C-alpha cells in the first residue's frame, strides 16, 4: 500500500504540472489576454477535445482491457505495440484531412478563429492518440517516476515559451504554439522511454480493438454534449466575453477533476486485476474511497476558487465567481460516474454506456439550447440535472451487470453534505472565511465518513458475505 500511495502522489504532481498548467498560469495569462481572448482559447480547446475523441479512438482503454489481465510483461508489450501502431494509423487517417480543411476553409466560416490558430490546434491533436497509449503503458508498468519527469520537463518548456511569447506579442497563437512544442517533446520522450515499434496488426485484432473502443468513442462524443458543447451554445447565444468568464470558472471545475485523476490513473488500470485477485469487497472499498475523495475536493474547491479569483486575477474576471458552483456540480457527477462504471466495462457491455450518453446528450443539448435565451446559469442548471440522471443510470446498470453492494446510505449523506458546502459558498464573500472553509469543509466530510464507517462496522461481516456470493 505504501508503494501505491507513492504512485498516487507522483501521478498527482504530474497531473498538476501538465493538465493543471492552464490554472497555474492563469494569473499571468489574464494580465496579458482580455476575457474575449480567453473565450477564444476556450472555444479552440473545445474544438480540440471534440476532434481528439475521434483521433484517440479510446485505444488506451483497449490497452487496459486486453493487456491488463496478462501477468506476462512480454505479452502486454506486444499488445501495447500493436495499439500504438493502430493509434498512429487512426491519427493519420482522421487528423490529416482535418488539417487540410483548416487550411482551405473560408475565413468567414471560421470567424472569430483564424486559419493559423485552428491549424496549431489540429496539429497538436494529431499526437493525442499515440500519447494516450504511451502514457497508459507507463502507468500499467507502474513507472510513475518516469511519467513525472517527462511531465515536468514538458511543463517547464511550455511555461518558458508562454512567458517569453506573451511578453513579446500577447496573442492567442502564442499560447497555442507553447502547447504544440510541449506536445512534441512529450511524444519524443515517451518514445525513448517505451521503445515502441510500428508493427503489423492482425486484422482480427484490429476488429477486436475497434469494436471494443467504438462504443466508448461514441459515448465520449455524445457525452461531449454534456461537457463541452455548452461552450458552443454559449458562443452562439452570448459573446466571447461571457464565454471567457465561464471558461475561468470551468478551469476550477477542471482543477477538481485533475485532482481526482491521480486516483483514477492508479485505479483504472488496476480495477479489473483487483476483481480477479481480491474480489468484490476490495473493489467496493477502493471505489467508495474514491467517491469520498471527490466529495472532499468539490467542497474545498467551492471556496478555493472564489478566493483565488478575487486575489490573483484582475477585477475584470470577478463575475466568473457566479459560475463556479454549477460548473463544479457538472464535474462532480461526471467523475462519480467514472468511478462507479465498473460493471459495464468489466462485462464488455459498452453499448449500454453509449445508450446512456446518447440519451443524456440529446436531452442536455436540446434543453440547453432552449435555456440559452435566459443566459448562462439556466444552461448550467439544465446540464447539472442531466448529469445527475446520467450518473444514476450508469451506476444502476453497472450494478446490475456486476453486483457491488456500496454503503449507499453513507454515500448519499456525504454527497448531500458536499453539495451543501458548495451552495453555502455562494453566501461567503470574505476571503478569510473562504480560506477557513476551504480547509474545514473537506476535513468535516472526512470525519463524517469515518464516523459513518464506524457505525457500519457492526454490519460489515454480513455485507462482506453478501458481496462475495
Coordinates of C-alpha atoms in Angstrom, one line a residue:
X1 CA 0.0 0.0 0.0
X2 CA 2.9 2.4 0.7
X3 CA 4.1 1.9 -2.9
X4 CA 0.6 2.6 -4.2
X5 CA 0.4 5.8 -2.2
X6 CA 3.8 6.8 -3.7
X7 CA 2.4 6.3 -7.2
X8 CA -0.7 8.2 -6.3
X9 CA 1.2 11.2 -5.1
X10 CA 3.6 11.1 -8.0
X11 CA 0.8 11.0 -10.5
X12 CA -0.8 13.9 -8.6
X13 CA 2.2 16.1 -9.1
X14 CA 2.4 15.0 -12.8
X15 CA -1.2 16.0 -13.4
X16 CA -0.8 19.3 -11.7
X17 CA 2.2 20.1 -13.9
X18 CA 0.6 19.1 -17.2
X19 CA -3.2 19.4 -17.4
X20 CA -3.3 21.9 -14.5
X21 CA -0.9 24.2 -16.2
X22 CA -3.6 26.4 -17.5
X23 CA -4.8 27.1 -14.0
X24 CA -1.3 27.6 -12.7
X25 CA -0.5 30.1 -15.4
X26 CA -3.9 31.8 -15.2
X27 CA -2.8 34.8 -13.1
X28 CA 0.0 35.5 -15.6
X29 CA -2.1 34.9 -18.7
X30 CA -5.0 37.1 -17.6
X31 CA -2.7 40.1 -17.2
X32 CA -1.9 39.8 -20.9
X33 CA -5.0 38.5 -22.5
X34 CA -8.5 40.0 -22.3
X35 CA -11.6 37.9 -21.3
X36 CA -12.5 37.9 -25.0
X37 CA -9.2 36.2 -25.9
X38 CA -9.6 33.7 -23.0
X39 CA -13.0 33.0 -24.6
X40 CA -11.4 32.3 -27.9
X41 CA -8.9 29.9 -26.3
X42 CA -11.7 28.1 -24.6
X43 CA -13.5 27.7 -28.0
X44 CA -10.3 26.3 -29.6
X45 CA -9.8 24.0 -26.7
X46 CA -13.4 22.7 -27.1
X47 CA -12.7 22.0 -30.8
X48 CA -9.5 20.2 -29.8
X49 CA -11.4 18.0 -27.3
X50 CA -14.1 17.1 -29.8
X51 CA -11.8 16.2 -32.7
X52 CA -9.4 14.4 -30.2
X53 CA -12.2 12.0 -29.3
X54 CA -12.1 10.6 -32.9
X55 CA -8.3 10.7 -33.2
X56 CA -7.6 8.8 -30.0
X57 CA -10.3 6.3 -30.6
X58 CA -10.0 5.5 -26.9
X59 CA -7.4 2.8 -27.8
X60 CA -5.8 3.3 -24.3
X61 CA -9.0 1.8 -22.9
X62 CA -8.4 -1.2 -25.1
X63 CA -4.9 -1.5 -23.7
X64 CA -6.2 -1.6 -20.2
X65 CA -8.8 -4.3 -21.1
X66 CA -6.8 -6.6 -23.4
X67 CA -3.3 -6.3 -21.8
X68 CA -4.3 -5.7 -18.2
X69 CA -5.3 -9.3 -17.4
X70 CA -2.0 -10.8 -18.6
X71 CA 0.7 -11.3 -16.0
X72 CA 3.5 -11.7 -18.6
X73 CA 5.0 -8.3 -19.4
X74 CA 6.1 -9.5 -22.9
X75 CA 2.5 -10.3 -23.9
X76 CA 1.4 -7.0 -22.6
X77 CA 4.2 -5.2 -24.5
X78 CA 3.2 -6.9 -27.8
X79 CA -0.4 -5.7 -27.4
X80 CA 0.9 -2.2 -26.4
X81 CA 3.0 -2.0 -29.6
X82 CA 0.0 -3.1 -31.8
X83 CA -2.2 -0.5 -30.2
X84 CA 0.4 2.2 -30.5
X85 CA 0.7 1.4 -34.3
X86 CA -3.0 1.4 -34.6
X87 CA -3.3 4.8 -32.8
X88 CA -0.7 6.3 -35.3
X89 CA -2.7 5.0 -38.2
X90 CA -6.0 6.3 -36.9
X91 CA -4.4 9.7 -36.2
X92 CA -3.1 9.9 -39.8
X93 CA -6.4 8.8 -41.4
X94 CA -8.6 11.1 -39.4
X95 CA -6.4 14.0 -38.4
X96 CA -4.7 14.9 -41.7
X97 CA -7.9 15.6 -43.5
X98 CA -8.9 18.0 -40.7
X99 CA -5.6 19.9 -41.1
X100 CA -6.3 20.2 -44.9
X101 CA -9.8 21.5 -44.2
X102 CA -8.4 24.1 -41.7
X103 CA -6.1 25.4 -44.4
X104 CA -8.7 25.7 -47.2
X105 CA -11.9 26.6 -45.4
X106 CA -13.3 30.1 -46.0
X107 CA -12.2 32.7 -43.3
X108 CA -15.7 33.9 -42.7
X109 CA -16.8 30.4 -41.7
X110 CA -14.0 30.3 -39.1
X111 CA -14.6 33.7 -37.6
X112 CA -13.6 34.7 -34.9
X113 CA -10.9 32.0 -35.2
X114 CA -8.0 32.4 -37.7
X115 CA -6.6 29.7 -40.0
X116 CA -3.3 29.7 -38.1
X117 CA -4.9 29.3 -34.7
X118 CA -7.1 26.3 -35.9
X119 CA -4.1 24.7 -37.6
X120 CA -2.0 24.9 -34.5
X121 CA -4.7 23.2 -32.5
X122 CA -5.2 20.4 -35.1
X123 CA -1.5 19.6 -35.4
X124 CA -1.3 19.2 -31.6
X125 CA -4.4 16.9 -31.7
X126 CA -2.7 14.6 -34.1
X127 CA -0.4 13.3 -31.3
X128 CA -3.1 12.8 -28.7
X129 CA -3.8 9.1 -29.7
X130 CA -0.2 7.9 -29.6
X131 CA 0.4 9.9 -26.4
X132 CA -2.6 8.3 -24.7
X133 CA -1.4 4.8 -25.4
X134 CA 2.2 5.7 -24.4
X135 CA 1.2 7.2 -21.1
X136 CA -1.2 4.4 -20.4
X137 CA 1.6 1.9 -20.9
X138 CA 3.8 3.8 -18.4
X139 CA 1.0 3.6 -15.8
X140 CA 0.4 -0.1 -16.4
X141 CA 4.1 -0.7 -15.7
X142 CA 4.0 1.5 -12.5
X143 CA 6.6 3.8 -14.0
X144 CA 5.3 6.8 -12.1
X145 CA 8.7 8.4 -11.7
X146 CA 9.3 8.4 -15.5
X147 CA 5.9 9.8 -16.1
X148 CA 6.6 12.6 -13.6
X149 CA 10.0 13.5 -15.2
X150 CA 8.6 13.7 -18.7
X151 CA 5.6 15.8 -17.5
X152 CA 7.8 18.2 -15.5
X153 CA 10.1 18.9 -18.4
X154 CA 7.3 19.3 -20.9
X155 CA 5.5 21.7 -18.5
X156 CA 8.7 23.7 -18.0
X157 CA 9.1 24.1 -21.8
X158 CA 5.5 25.3 -22.1
X159 CA 5.8 27.8 -19.2
X160 CA 9.0 29.3 -20.6
X161 CA 7.5 29.6 -24.1
X162 CA 4.3 31.3 -22.8
X163 CA 6.2 33.8 -20.6
X164 CA 8.6 34.8 -23.4
X165 CA 5.9 34.8 -26.1
X166 CA 3.3 36.9 -24.2
X167 CA 5.9 39.4 -23.2
X168 CA 6.9 39.8 -26.9
X169 CA 3.5 39.6 -28.5
X170 CA 0.4 38.8 -26.4
X171 CA -1.8 36.7 -28.8
X172 CA -3.8 33.5 -28.6
X173 CA -1.4 31.9 -31.2
X174 CA 1.5 32.4 -28.8
X175 CA -0.2 30.2 -26.2
X176 CA -1.1 27.6 -28.8
X177 CA 2.5 27.4 -30.0
X178 CA 3.6 26.6 -26.4
X179 CA 1.2 23.7 -26.3
X180 CA 2.4 22.3 -29.6
X181 CA 6.1 22.4 -28.7
X182 CA 5.4 20.7 -25.3
X183 CA 3.4 18.0 -27.0
X184 CA 6.2 17.3 -29.5
X185 CA 8.7 16.9 -26.6
X186 CA 6.3 14.5 -24.8
X187 CA 6.0 12.4 -27.9
X188 CA 9.7 12.1 -28.4
X189 CA 10.4 11.5 -24.7
X190 CA 7.7 8.8 -24.3
X191 CA 9.0 7.0 -27.4
X192 CA 12.5 6.9 -25.9
X193 CA 11.1 5.6 -22.6
X194 CA 8.8 3.0 -24.1
X195 CA 10.7 1.9 -27.2
X196 CA 7.6 1.2 -29.1
X197 CA 7.9 -0.2 -32.6
X198 CA 5.4 0.1 -35.5
X199 CA 4.2 -3.5 -36.1
X200 CA 1.7 -5.1 -38.3
X201 CA -1.6 -5.6 -36.5
X202 CA -3.6 -8.7 -37.5
X203 CA -7.0 -7.8 -39.0
X204 CA -8.8 -9.9 -36.5
X205 CA -7.3 -7.9 -33.6
X206 CA -7.8 -4.6 -35.3
X207 CA -11.5 -5.5 -35.5
X208 CA -11.5 -6.7 -31.9
X209 CA -9.9 -3.5 -30.6
X210 CA -12.1 -1.2 -32.6
X211 CA -15.3 -3.0 -31.7
X212 CA -14.4 -2.6 -28.1
X213 CA -13.3 1.0 -28.4
X214 CA -16.0 2.3 -30.8
X215 CA -18.9 2.4 -28.2
X216 CA -16.5 4.2 -25.8
X217 CA -15.7 6.7 -28.6
X218 CA -19.4 7.1 -29.3
X219 CA -20.0 7.6 -25.6
X220 CA -17.4 10.2 -25.4
X221 CA -18.8 12.1 -28.5
X222 CA -22.3 12.2 -27.1
X223 CA -21.0 13.0 -23.6
X224 CA -19.4 16.0 -25.2
X225 CA -23.0 17.3 -25.4
X226 CA -22.9 17.4 -21.6
X227 CA -19.4 18.7 -21.1
X228 CA -18.1 20.7 -24.0
X229 CA -21.0 21.5 -26.3
X230 CA -22.2 24.2 -23.8
X231 CA -19.2 26.3 -24.9
X232 CA -20.6 26.2 -28.4
X233 CA -24.1 27.1 -27.2
X234 CA -22.7 30.0 -25.1
X235 CA -20.6 31.2 -28.1
X236 CA -23.8 31.2 -30.3
X237 CA -26.1 32.8 -27.7
X238 CA -23.8 35.2 -25.9
X239 CA -20.4 36.7 -26.6
X240 CA -16.7 35.8 -26.3
X241 CA -16.6 37.9 -23.1
X242 CA -19.1 35.8 -21.3
X243 CA -17.6 32.6 -22.7
X244 CA -14.3 33.8 -21.3
X245 CA -15.7 34.4 -17.8
X246 CA -17.4 30.9 -17.9
X247 CA -14.0 29.5 -19.0
X248 CA -12.4 30.8 -15.9
X249 CA -15.0 29.1 -13.7
X250 CA -14.7 25.9 -15.7
X251 CA -11.0 25.8 -15.1
X252 CA -11.6 25.4 -11.4
X253 CA -14.0 22.5 -12.1
X254 CA -11.3 21.1 -14.3
X255 CA -8.8 21.6 -11.4
X256 CA -11.1 19.4 -9.3
X257 CA -11.2 16.8 -12.0
X258 CA -7.4 16.9 -12.3
X259 CA -7.0 16.3 -8.5
X260 CA -9.2 13.2 -8.9
X261 CA -7.1 11.9 -11.8
X262 CA -4.1 10.7 -9.7
X263 CA -6.6 8.3 -8.1
X264 CA -8.0 7.4 -11.5
X265 CA -4.6 6.9 -13.1
X266 CA -3.7 4.5 -10.3
X267 CA -7.1 2.8 -10.0
X268 CA -8.4 2.4 -13.6
X269 CA -5.6 0.1 -14.8
X270 CA -5.9 -2.0 -11.5
X271 CA -9.6 -2.4 -11.1
X272 CA -10.1 -5.5 -13.3
X273 CA -7.0 -7.1 -11.9
X274 CA -8.3 -6.4 -8.3
X275 CA -11.6 -8.1 -9.2
X276 CA -9.8 -11.2 -10.3
X277 CA -7.3 -11.3 -7.4
X278 CA -9.1 -9.8 -4.4
X279 CA -12.8 -9.9 -5.2
X280 CA -15.7 -7.6 -4.8
X281 CA -15.1 -6.4 -1.3
X282 CA -11.7 -4.8 -2.2
X283 CA -13.2 -3.1 -5.2
X284 CA -16.1 -1.7 -3.1
X285 CA -13.7 -0.4 -0.6
X286 CA -11.4 1.4 -3.1
X287 CA -14.4 2.8 -5.1
X288 CA -16.0 4.2 -2.0
X289 CA -12.8 5.8 -1.0
X290 CA -12.6 7.5 -4.5
X291 CA -16.1 8.8 -4.1
X292 CA -15.4 10.3 -0.7
X293 CA -12.3 11.9 -2.1
X294 CA -14.4 13.6 -4.8
X295 CA -16.8 14.9 -2.2
X296 CA -13.9 16.4 -0.2
X297 CA -12.4 18.0 -3.3
X298 CA -15.7 19.6 -4.5
X299 CA -16.4 21.2 -1.1
X300 CA -12.8 22.6 -0.9
X301 CA -12.8 23.9 -4.4
X302 CA -16.1 25.8 -4.0
X303 CA -14.3 28.1 -1.5
X304 CA -10.8 27.9 -3.0
X305 CA -11.9 29.1 -6.5
X306 CA -13.6 32.4 -5.4
X307 CA -10.6 33.1 -3.1
X308 CA -8.2 32.6 -6.0
X309 CA -10.2 34.7 -8.4
X310 CA -10.6 37.6 -6.0
X311 CA -6.9 37.6 -5.0
X312 CA -4.9 36.5 -8.1
X313 CA -6.9 37.7 -11.1
X314 CA -7.7 41.2 -12.4
X315 CA -11.1 42.6 -11.4
X316 CA -12.5 42.1 -14.9
X317 CA -12.7 38.4 -14.1
X318 CA -14.6 38.5 -10.8
X319 CA -18.0 37.9 -12.4
X320 CA -16.7 34.4 -13.1
X321 CA -17.3 33.5 -9.4
X322 CA -21.1 33.3 -10.2
X323 CA -20.5 30.2 -12.4
X324 CA -18.3 28.2 -10.1
X325 CA -20.9 26.1 -8.2
X326 CA -22.9 24.9 -11.2
X327 CA -19.6 24.1 -13.0
X328 CA -18.5 22.0 -10.0
X329 CA -21.8 20.2 -9.9
X330 CA -21.4 19.1 -13.5
X331 CA -17.9 17.9 -12.9
X332 CA -18.7 16.2 -9.6
X333 CA -21.3 13.8 -11.1
X334 CA -19.2 13.2 -14.2
X335 CA -16.3 12.0 -12.0
X336 CA -18.6 9.9 -9.8
X337 CA -19.9 8.1 -12.9
X338 CA -16.3 7.3 -14.0
X339 CA -15.6 5.6 -10.7
X340 CA -18.9 3.6 -10.4
X341 CA -18.7 2.5 -14.1
X342 CA -17.1 -0.9 -13.3
X343 CA -19.7 -3.5 -14.3
X344 CA -20.4 -2.1 -17.8
X345 CA -16.7 -2.2 -18.7
X346 CA -15.9 -5.5 -16.9
X347 CA -18.7 -7.3 -18.7
X348 CA -17.7 -5.6 -22.0
X349 CA -21.2 -4.1 -22.4
X350 CA -20.1 -0.7 -23.6
X351 CA -23.2 -0.3 -25.7
X352 CA -25.1 0.5 -22.5
X353 CA -22.7 3.3 -21.8
X354 CA -23.2 4.6 -25.3
X355 CA -27.0 4.5 -25.0
X356 CA -26.9 6.4 -21.7
X357 CA -24.7 9.1 -23.0
X358 CA -26.7 9.4 -26.2
X359 CA -29.9 10.0 -24.4
X360 CA -28.3 12.3 -21.9
X361 CA -26.6 14.3 -24.7
X362 CA -29.8 14.7 -26.7
X363 CA -31.8 15.8 -23.7
X364 CA -29.0 18.0 -22.4
X365 CA -28.2 19.8 -25.7
X366 CA -31.9 20.3 -26.5
X367 CA -32.7 21.7 -23.1
X368 CA -29.6 23.9 -23.1
X369 CA -30.5 25.4 -26.4
X370 CA -34.0 26.1 -25.0
X371 CA -32.5 27.6 -21.8
X372 CA -29.9 29.6 -23.7
X373 CA -32.1 32.6 -24.2
X374 CA -32.1 33.2 -20.4
X375 CA -28.3 33.2 -20.1
X376 CA -25.5 31.0 -18.7
X377 CA -26.9 30.0 -15.4
X378 CA -30.0 28.2 -16.8
X379 CA -27.8 26.3 -19.3
X380 CA -25.6 25.1 -16.5
X381 CA -28.5 24.2 -14.3
X382 CA -30.0 22.1 -17.0
X383 CA -26.7 20.3 -17.7
X384 CA -26.2 19.7 -13.9
X385 CA -29.6 17.9 -13.7
X386 CA -28.9 15.8 -16.8
X387 CA -25.5 14.9 -15.4
X388 CA -27.1 13.7 -12.2
X389 CA -29.5 11.5 -14.2
X390 CA -26.6 10.1 -16.2
X391 CA -24.7 9.2 -13.1
X392 CA -27.6 7.3 -11.6
X393 CA -28.3 5.4 -14.9
X394 CA -24.6 4.4 -15.2
X395 CA -24.4 3.3 -11.6
X396 CA -27.7 1.2 -11.7
X397 CA -26.8 -0.6 -14.9
X398 CA -23.2 -1.2 -13.8
X399 CA -24.6 -2.6 -10.5
X400 CA -26.9 -5.0 -12.4
X401 CA -24.1 -6.3 -14.6
X402 CA -21.6 -6.7 -11.7
X403 CA -23.2 -6.5 -8.3
X404 CA -21.2 -4.2 -5.9
X405 CA -23.0 -3.5 -2.6
X406 CA -21.9 0.0 -1.8
X407 CA -22.9 1.6 1.5
X408 CA -25.4 3.8 -0.3
X409 CA -26.8 5.5 2.8
X410 CA -23.5 6.8 3.9
X411 CA -22.5 7.9 0.3
X412 CA -25.8 9.8 -0.1
X413 CA -25.3 11.6 3.2
X414 CA -21.7 12.5 2.3
X415 CA -22.7 13.7 -1.2
X416 CA -25.5 15.8 0.3
X417 CA -23.0 17.3 2.8
X418 CA -20.6 18.2 0.0
X419 CA -23.3 19.8 -2.1
X420 CA -24.5 21.7 0.9
X421 CA -21.0 23.2 1.5
X422 CA -20.9 24.2 -2.2
X423 CA -24.1 26.2 -2.1
X424 CA -23.1 27.7 1.2
X425 CA -20.0 29.1 -0.5
X426 CA -22.3 31.4 -2.6
X427 CA -23.0 33.4 0.6
X428 CA -19.4 33.6 1.8
X429 CA -17.8 36.8 0.4
X430 CA -15.0 37.4 2.9
X431 CA -11.6 35.9 1.8
X432 CA -10.5 34.9 5.3
X433 CA -13.8 33.0 5.7
X434 CA -13.3 31.4 2.3
X435 CA -9.8 30.2 3.4
X436 CA -11.0 28.8 6.6
X437 CA -13.9 26.9 4.9
X438 CA -11.6 25.6 2.2
X439 CA -9.7 23.8 4.9
X440 CA -12.5 22.8 7.2
X441 CA -15.1 21.6 4.7
X442 CA -13.1 18.5 3.4
X443 CA -12.0 17.7 7.0
X444 CA -15.6 17.7 8.2
X445 CA -16.6 15.4 5.3
X446 CA -13.7 13.0 6.1
X447 CA -14.6 12.9 9.8
X448 CA -18.2 12.3 9.0
X449 CA -17.2 9.4 6.7
X450 CA -15.1 7.9 9.4
X451 CA -18.0 8.1 11.9
X452 CA -20.4 6.5 9.4
X453 CA -17.9 3.8 8.8
X454 CA -17.6 3.0 12.5
X455 CA -21.4 2.8 12.8
X456 CA -21.5 0.4 9.8
X457 CA -18.8 -1.9 11.2
X458 CA -21.3 -3.9 13.2
X459 CA -22.9 -5.0 9.9
X460 CA -19.7 -5.4 7.9
X461 CA -19.3 -9.2 8.2
X462 CA -22.9 -9.6 6.8
X463 CA -22.2 -7.2 3.9
X464 CA -18.9 -9.0 3.1
X465 CA -20.7 -12.4 2.9
X466 CA -23.3 -10.9 0.6
X467 CA -20.7 -9.2 -1.6
X468 CA -18.7 -12.4 -2.2
X469 CA -21.8 -14.5 -3.1

